[in-house]
Coordinates of C-alpha atoms and ligand atoms in Angstrom, one line a residue:
M1 CA 1.6 16.0 -18.3
N2 CA 1.3 16.3 -22.4
N3 CA -1.9 17.0 -24.1
K4 CA -2.9 13.3 -24.5
E5 CA -6.2 12.1 -23.0
P6 CA -5.9 11.2 -19.2
L7 CA -6.8 8.0 -17.8
L8 CA -10.7 8.1 -16.9
D9 CA -12.7 5.4 -15.9
G10 CA -16.6 5.4 -16.8
L11 CA -17.4 7.7 -13.8
G12 CA -15.0 10.3 -15.0
R13 CA -12.4 9.6 -12.1
V14 CA -9.0 10.6 -13.4
H15 CA -6.1 8.0 -12.5
T16 CA -2.8 9.7 -11.5
N17 CA -1.8 7.4 -9.1
L18 CA -0.2 4.0 -9.8
R19 CA 0.7 1.2 -7.2
V20 CA 3.4 -0.9 -8.5
S21 CA 3.8 -4.2 -6.9
V22 CA 7.4 -5.8 -7.3
T23 CA 7.3 -9.0 -5.5
D24 CA 4.7 -11.2 -3.7
R25 CA 7.4 -12.6 -1.4
C26 CA 8.0 -11.4 2.1
N27 CA 10.3 -12.0 5.2
I28 CA 7.3 -12.1 7.6
R29 CA 3.8 -13.6 7.6
C30 CA 1.1 -11.2 8.9
F31 CA -2.1 -12.9 9.5
Y32 CA -4.1 -10.2 7.8
C33 CA -2.3 -10.7 4.5
M34 CA -0.4 -14.0 4.0
P35 CA -0.8 -17.6 4.8
N36 CA 1.8 -18.7 7.4
V37 CA 2.8 -21.9 5.8
D38 CA 2.9 -23.5 2.4
V39 CA 3.0 -19.9 0.5
K40 CA 2.7 -20.3 -3.3
F41 CA 5.1 -17.6 -4.5
K42 CA 5.5 -16.7 -8.2
R43 CA 8.5 -18.1 -9.9
R44 CA 11.1 -15.2 -11.0
D45 CA 10.2 -15.6 -14.7
Q46 CA 6.4 -15.0 -13.9
L47 CA 7.3 -11.6 -12.6
L48 CA 7.6 -8.4 -14.5
T49 CA 11.4 -7.4 -15.1
F50 CA 12.4 -3.8 -14.3
E51 CA 12.6 -3.1 -18.0
E52 CA 8.8 -4.1 -18.2
I53 CA 7.8 -2.3 -15.3
Q54 CA 9.4 0.9 -16.5
R55 CA 7.8 0.4 -19.9
F56 CA 4.5 0.2 -18.2
V57 CA 5.3 3.3 -16.2
R58 CA 6.2 5.2 -19.3
I59 CA 3.2 4.4 -21.0
V60 CA 0.8 5.4 -18.4
A61 CA 3.0 8.6 -17.3
E62 CA 2.3 9.9 -20.8
R63 CA -1.5 9.7 -19.9
G64 CA -1.1 11.6 -16.8
V65 CA 0.2 9.2 -14.1
N66 CA 2.8 11.2 -12.0
K67 CA 2.8 9.4 -8.5
L68 CA 4.0 6.1 -8.0
R69 CA 3.9 3.7 -5.0
I70 CA 6.2 0.7 -4.9
T71 CA 4.8 -2.2 -2.8
G72 CA 4.5 -5.9 -2.6
G73 CA 4.8 -8.4 -0.8
E74 CA 7.7 -6.8 0.7
P75 CA 9.5 -4.8 -1.9
L76 CA 12.9 -4.6 -0.2
V77 CA 13.3 -8.4 -0.9
R78 CA 13.5 -7.9 -4.3
S79 CA 17.0 -7.6 -5.3
E80 CA 18.5 -4.4 -6.8
L81 CA 15.4 -2.3 -6.1
P82 CA 17.5 0.9 -6.2
S83 CA 18.0 0.4 -9.6
L84 CA 14.3 0.1 -10.4
I85 CA 13.7 3.3 -8.5
R86 CA 16.5 5.1 -10.4
Q87 CA 14.8 4.0 -13.8
L88 CA 11.3 5.1 -12.6
S89 CA 12.4 8.5 -11.2
D90 CA 14.2 9.3 -14.6
T91 CA 10.8 8.4 -16.3
P92 CA 9.3 11.8 -17.7
G93 CA 6.2 12.9 -16.0
I94 CA 7.0 11.0 -12.6
D95 CA 7.4 13.4 -9.8
D96 CA 6.9 11.4 -6.9
I97 CA 7.9 8.0 -5.7
A98 CA 6.8 6.5 -2.5
L99 CA 7.7 2.9 -1.1
T100 CA 5.4 0.9 1.4
T101 CA 7.7 -1.6 3.5
N102 CA 7.7 -3.4 6.7
G103 CA 11.1 -1.7 7.4
M104 CA 12.9 -4.7 8.4
L105 CA 15.4 -4.3 5.5
L106 CA 15.5 -0.6 5.5
A107 CA 18.5 0.0 7.7
E108 CA 20.6 -1.4 5.0
Q109 CA 18.7 -0.1 2.0
A110 CA 17.6 3.3 3.1
S111 CA 20.5 5.3 1.8
A112 CA 20.8 3.5 -1.6
L113 CA 17.0 4.3 -2.1
R114 CA 17.2 7.6 -1.2
E115 CA 20.0 8.3 -3.5
A116 CA 18.2 6.4 -6.3
G117 CA 15.4 9.1 -6.1
L118 CA 12.8 7.5 -3.6
N119 CA 10.9 10.6 -2.2
R120 CA 8.7 8.9 0.5
V121 CA 8.5 6.0 2.6
N122 CA 5.7 4.4 4.7
I123 CA 6.8 2.0 7.2
S124 CA 3.9 -0.6 8.5
L125 CA 4.3 -1.1 12.4
D126 CA 1.2 -2.1 14.2
T127 CA 2.8 -2.6 17.8
L128 CA 5.9 -1.9 19.6
D129 CA 5.5 -5.0 21.7
E130 CA 7.7 -7.9 20.5
E131 CA 5.1 -10.5 21.6
T132 CA 2.2 -8.8 19.9
F133 CA 4.3 -8.3 16.8
Q134 CA 4.9 -12.1 16.7
R135 CA 1.2 -12.8 17.1
I136 CA 0.5 -10.6 14.0
S137 CA 3.7 -11.3 11.8
R138 CA 4.3 -14.8 13.1
R139 CA 8.0 -13.9 13.1
P140 CA 10.2 -11.6 15.1
G141 CA 11.0 -8.1 14.4
V142 CA 10.1 -5.1 16.2
D143 CA 13.8 -4.0 16.9
Q144 CA 14.6 -4.5 13.3
T145 CA 11.8 -2.3 12.1
I146 CA 12.6 0.5 14.5
A147 CA 16.1 0.5 13.2
G148 CA 14.8 0.8 9.7
I149 CA 12.6 3.7 10.9
D150 CA 15.4 5.4 12.4
A151 CA 17.5 4.8 9.2
A152 CA 14.7 6.4 7.2
L153 CA 14.6 9.4 9.3
E154 CA 18.6 9.7 9.1
V155 CA 18.8 9.7 5.3
G156 CA 16.1 12.3 5.1
F157 CA 13.2 11.4 2.9
D158 CA 10.6 14.1 2.2
L159 CA 8.2 12.2 4.4
V160 CA 8.5 9.3 6.7
R161 CA 5.3 7.8 8.0
L162 CA 4.1 5.0 10.0
N163 CA 0.9 2.7 9.0
A164 CA -0.7 0.5 11.6
I165 CA -3.5 -1.8 11.2
A166 CA -5.9 -1.7 14.2
I167 CA -7.6 -4.9 15.1
R168 CA -10.5 -5.5 17.9
N169 CA -9.3 -7.8 20.6
L170 CA -5.7 -7.7 19.6
T171 CA -4.1 -4.1 19.2
E172 CA -6.3 -1.8 21.4
G173 CA -3.4 -1.6 23.9
E174 CA -1.1 -0.7 21.1
L175 CA -2.7 2.7 19.9
V176 CA -1.6 5.0 22.6
P177 CA 2.1 3.6 22.7
L178 CA 2.3 3.9 18.8
A179 CA 0.8 7.5 18.9
R180 CA 3.4 8.4 21.5
F181 CA 6.4 6.8 19.4
A182 CA 5.2 8.7 16.5
R183 CA 5.1 12.0 18.4
E184 CA 8.3 11.6 19.9
R185 CA 10.1 10.9 16.6
G186 CA 8.1 13.6 14.4
L187 CA 6.6 11.0 12.5
E188 CA 3.0 11.0 10.8
L189 CA 1.0 8.0 11.9
R190 CA -2.0 6.5 10.0
F191 CA -4.3 3.9 11.2
I192 CA -5.8 1.6 8.4
E193 CA -8.9 -0.5 8.9
F194 CA -8.6 -4.4 8.6
M195 CA -9.9 -5.3 5.1
P196 CA -11.2 -8.6 4.0
L197 CA -8.0 -9.4 2.0
D198 CA -6.4 -11.9 4.4
A199 CA -5.4 -15.1 2.6
E200 CA -6.7 -17.3 5.4
Q201 CA -10.1 -15.5 4.7
H202 CA -10.7 -15.4 8.6
W203 CA -11.8 -11.6 8.4
Q204 CA -14.9 -10.6 10.2
S205 CA -16.5 -7.3 10.4
D206 CA -16.4 -7.1 14.1
Q207 CA -12.6 -7.3 14.2
V208 CA -12.5 -3.8 12.2
L209 CA -11.4 -1.4 15.0
S210 CA -12.8 1.9 13.4
G211 CA -11.0 5.1 12.8
N212 CA -13.5 7.0 14.8
E213 CA -13.0 4.5 17.8
I214 CA -9.1 4.9 17.4
R215 CA -9.4 8.6 17.2
E216 CA -11.5 8.8 20.4
T217 CA -9.0 6.7 22.3
I218 CA -6.0 9.0 20.9
Q219 CA -7.9 12.1 21.9
R220 CA -8.5 10.9 25.7
E221 CA -5.1 9.4 26.2
V222 CA -2.7 11.3 24.1
G223 CA -4.0 14.7 23.0
E224 CA -6.7 16.8 21.7
L225 CA -7.1 16.5 17.8
T226 CA -8.5 19.0 15.3
A227 CA -9.3 18.2 11.6
A228 CA -6.3 19.0 9.4
P229 CA -6.6 20.7 6.0
R230 CA -7.3 18.4 3.0
P231 CA -4.9 19.6 0.2
D232 CA -5.6 16.6 -2.0
P233 CA -9.4 15.3 -2.3
S234 CA -8.4 11.9 -3.6
Q235 CA -6.3 11.2 -0.6
P236 CA -7.6 8.2 1.2
A237 CA -6.6 9.4 4.8
V238 CA -8.7 11.7 7.0
D239 CA -5.9 13.7 8.7
Y240 CA -5.9 15.4 12.2
Q241 CA -3.5 17.4 14.1
Y242 CA -2.7 17.7 17.8
V243 CA -4.0 21.0 19.0
D244 CA -0.8 21.3 20.8
G245 CA 1.3 21.3 17.7
G246 CA 2.6 17.5 18.4
G247 CA 2.2 16.3 14.6
T248 CA -0.4 14.8 12.6
I249 CA -2.3 11.5 12.7
G250 CA -4.4 10.0 10.1
F251 CA -7.2 7.5 9.5
I252 CA -7.8 5.3 6.6
N253 CA -11.2 3.9 6.9
P254 CA -12.0 1.9 4.0
V255 CA -14.2 -0.4 5.9
S256 CA -16.5 2.2 7.9
E257 CA -16.1 5.3 5.4
P258 CA -15.5 3.9 1.9
F259 CA -13.7 6.7 -0.1
C260 CA -14.1 5.1 -3.6
G261 CA -15.9 8.1 -4.9
T262 CA -12.5 10.0 -5.5
C263 CA -10.3 6.9 -6.1
N264 CA -7.5 8.0 -8.5
R265 CA -5.5 4.6 -8.1
L266 CA -4.4 2.2 -10.6
R267 CA -2.6 -1.1 -9.6
I268 CA -0.1 -3.5 -11.2
T269 CA 0.7 -6.7 -9.6
A270 CA 4.3 -8.2 -9.5
D271 CA 3.0 -10.8 -12.0
G272 CA 1.9 -8.1 -14.4
K273 CA -2.0 -8.0 -13.8
V274 CA -3.3 -4.5 -14.1
R275 CA -6.2 -4.0 -11.6
N276 CA -8.6 -0.9 -11.2
C277 CA -9.4 -1.7 -7.3
L278 CA -8.1 -3.8 -4.4
F279 CA -11.3 -5.6 -4.5
S280 CA -11.7 -6.1 -8.2
T281 CA -12.3 -9.7 -9.2
D282 CA -10.8 -9.3 -12.5
D283 CA -7.5 -8.5 -13.8
Y284 CA -5.8 -7.5 -17.0
D285 CA -2.6 -9.4 -18.0
V286 CA -0.2 -7.0 -19.3
L287 CA 2.9 -9.5 -18.7
A288 CA 1.3 -11.9 -21.4
L289 CA 0.7 -8.8 -23.7
M290 CA 4.2 -7.5 -23.4
R291 CA 5.9 -11.0 -23.9
D292 CA 3.5 -11.5 -27.1
G293 CA 5.2 -8.5 -28.5
A294 CA 2.2 -5.9 -28.2
D295 CA 3.1 -2.4 -29.0
D296 CA 2.4 0.8 -26.8
R297 CA -1.1 1.4 -28.1
E298 CA -2.3 -2.2 -27.3
I299 CA -1.0 -1.8 -23.6
L300 CA -2.6 1.5 -23.5
D301 CA -6.0 -0.1 -24.7
L302 CA -5.6 -2.8 -22.2
V303 CA -5.4 -0.2 -19.4
Q304 CA -8.3 1.5 -20.6
R305 CA -10.3 -1.4 -20.8
C306 CA -9.4 -2.2 -17.3
L307 CA -10.7 1.3 -16.2
A308 CA -13.6 1.2 -18.0
A309 CA -14.9 -1.9 -15.9
K310 CA -14.0 -0.1 -12.6
K311 CA -17.0 -0.2 -10.2
P312 CA -18.1 2.7 -8.2
G313 CA -17.2 1.3 -5.1
H314 CA -15.8 -1.9 -3.6
G315 CA -19.0 -2.9 -1.8
I316 CA -17.4 -4.7 1.3
D317 CA -20.7 -3.7 3.4
S318 CA -23.0 -5.2 0.7
D319 CA -24.6 -8.6 0.9
D320 CA -23.4 -9.7 -2.5
F321 CA -19.8 -8.7 -1.9
E322 CA -17.6 -11.0 -3.3
R323 CA -13.8 -11.3 -2.1
P324 CA -11.1 -11.1 -4.6
E325 CA -9.2 -14.4 -5.3
R326 CA -6.2 -12.8 -4.6
A327 CA -4.8 -11.9 -1.0
M328 CA -3.4 -8.6 -0.1
Y329 CA 0.3 -9.8 -0.8
Q330 CA -0.5 -10.9 -4.2
I331 CA -2.1 -7.6 -5.2
G332 CA 0.2 -4.9 -3.5
G333 CA -1.2 -2.9 -0.8
Ligands
SAM1 N1 5.3 -5.7 3.1 C1 5.0 -4.0 3.1 C2 4.2 -3.6 4.2 O1 3.8 -4.5 4.9 O2 4.3 -2.3 4.3 C3 4.2 -3.6 1.8 C4 3.0 -4.5 1.3 S1 1.7 -4.6 2.5 C5 0.6 -5.6 1.6 C6 0.9 -2.9 2.2 C7 0.2 -2.3 3.3 O3 -1.1 -3.1 3.5 C8 0.7 -2.6 4.7 O4 0.7 -1.2 5.4 C9 -0.1 -3.6 5.4 O5 -0.2 -3.4 6.8 C10 -1.5 -3.2 4.8 N2 -2.3 -4.5 4.7 C11 -2.0 -5.8 4.5 N3 -3.0 -6.7 4.7 C12 -4.0 -5.8 5.1 C13 -5.6 -6.0 5.4 N4 -6.0 -7.2 5.4 N5 -6.2 -4.9 5.5 C14 -5.7 -3.6 5.6 N6 -4.4 -3.4 5.3 C15 -3.5 -4.4 5.1
SF4_2 FE1 4.5 -9.1 4.4 FE2 3.5 -6.5 4.3 FE3 2.0 -8.6 3.8 FE4 2.9 -8.2 6.3 S1 1.5 -7.0 5.2 S2 3.0 -10.3 5.3 S3 4.9 -7.4 5.8 S4 3.5 -7.9 2.6

């Protein structure tokens, strides 16, 4: 970083981490994220171009953002993604680029992404059972996703991790097979609690299978776990290691144990809205500003206004919790 002021919010949280959504489109329809039918996607001209994304990243990187996560929708459906990764990895100050993907198109793209400078990949997979996969995603895909995982392992990313959403009365039977699958392949596995960001708005708090419950199951059925060191206090996951050396397993518990106090994340949606939180009810239109000819200072001002409005926490558990208008695929997880 240079000696310019970092990106601070009103509580002094320093923002070094940017999540960039590159599309709201997806090749499957997970019920916890998208509607099944009649999805209203943005037109191509409503999305930030690669040049606009790169400009935004350059501006925030000058203020200390050094880590990027590319997400969506499904980021691999955006054409020419490796060329964006190349531009971003050449941006001064950016030293880590990660991707979150459902993995279905990864077998064909892993090598180009790695060559373009992508460092790490998180692949979302909630089940190894095709029938359960289709109940969740409303499309087929387990074998294709596993092919994507294997391709990612082959091209040698710095880290390949699995992300699994756990849902009560649906995925209890998937926890142990997923943990064993991850151990066999030497993959890190992270369980994420189901959050109220599903487009169909069916989320109920009793569907949340908490990280603690999952950990107890894994300990009982797979192997004893012990708390792992926490090198980065702003990481959302609480990690554990198998006592027998069989790898790491993490828990992201935004509902049962919110981690907002150490949040260092800023987001930009595919249609160019800057957001200070997954759950914020406001966003800041950087696409309109850029297309009106704004200079870098005006864009930075918008980011700073957005951060100044960041709340202490998401408040999912409070009585006056208000869901954002956007669902997960329209924000970028
Ligand atoms: N399509 C890619 C994928 O699925 O990995 C990237 C975008 S997706 C929105 C990013 C992550 O958000 C995925 O790991 C997905 O499982 C997770 N996710 C989606 N809806 C969620 C919800 N309601 N609660 C918790 N996590 C959710
Ligand atoms: Fe698509 Fe990812 Fe949303 Fe599933 S979670 S519908 S894969 S964007």
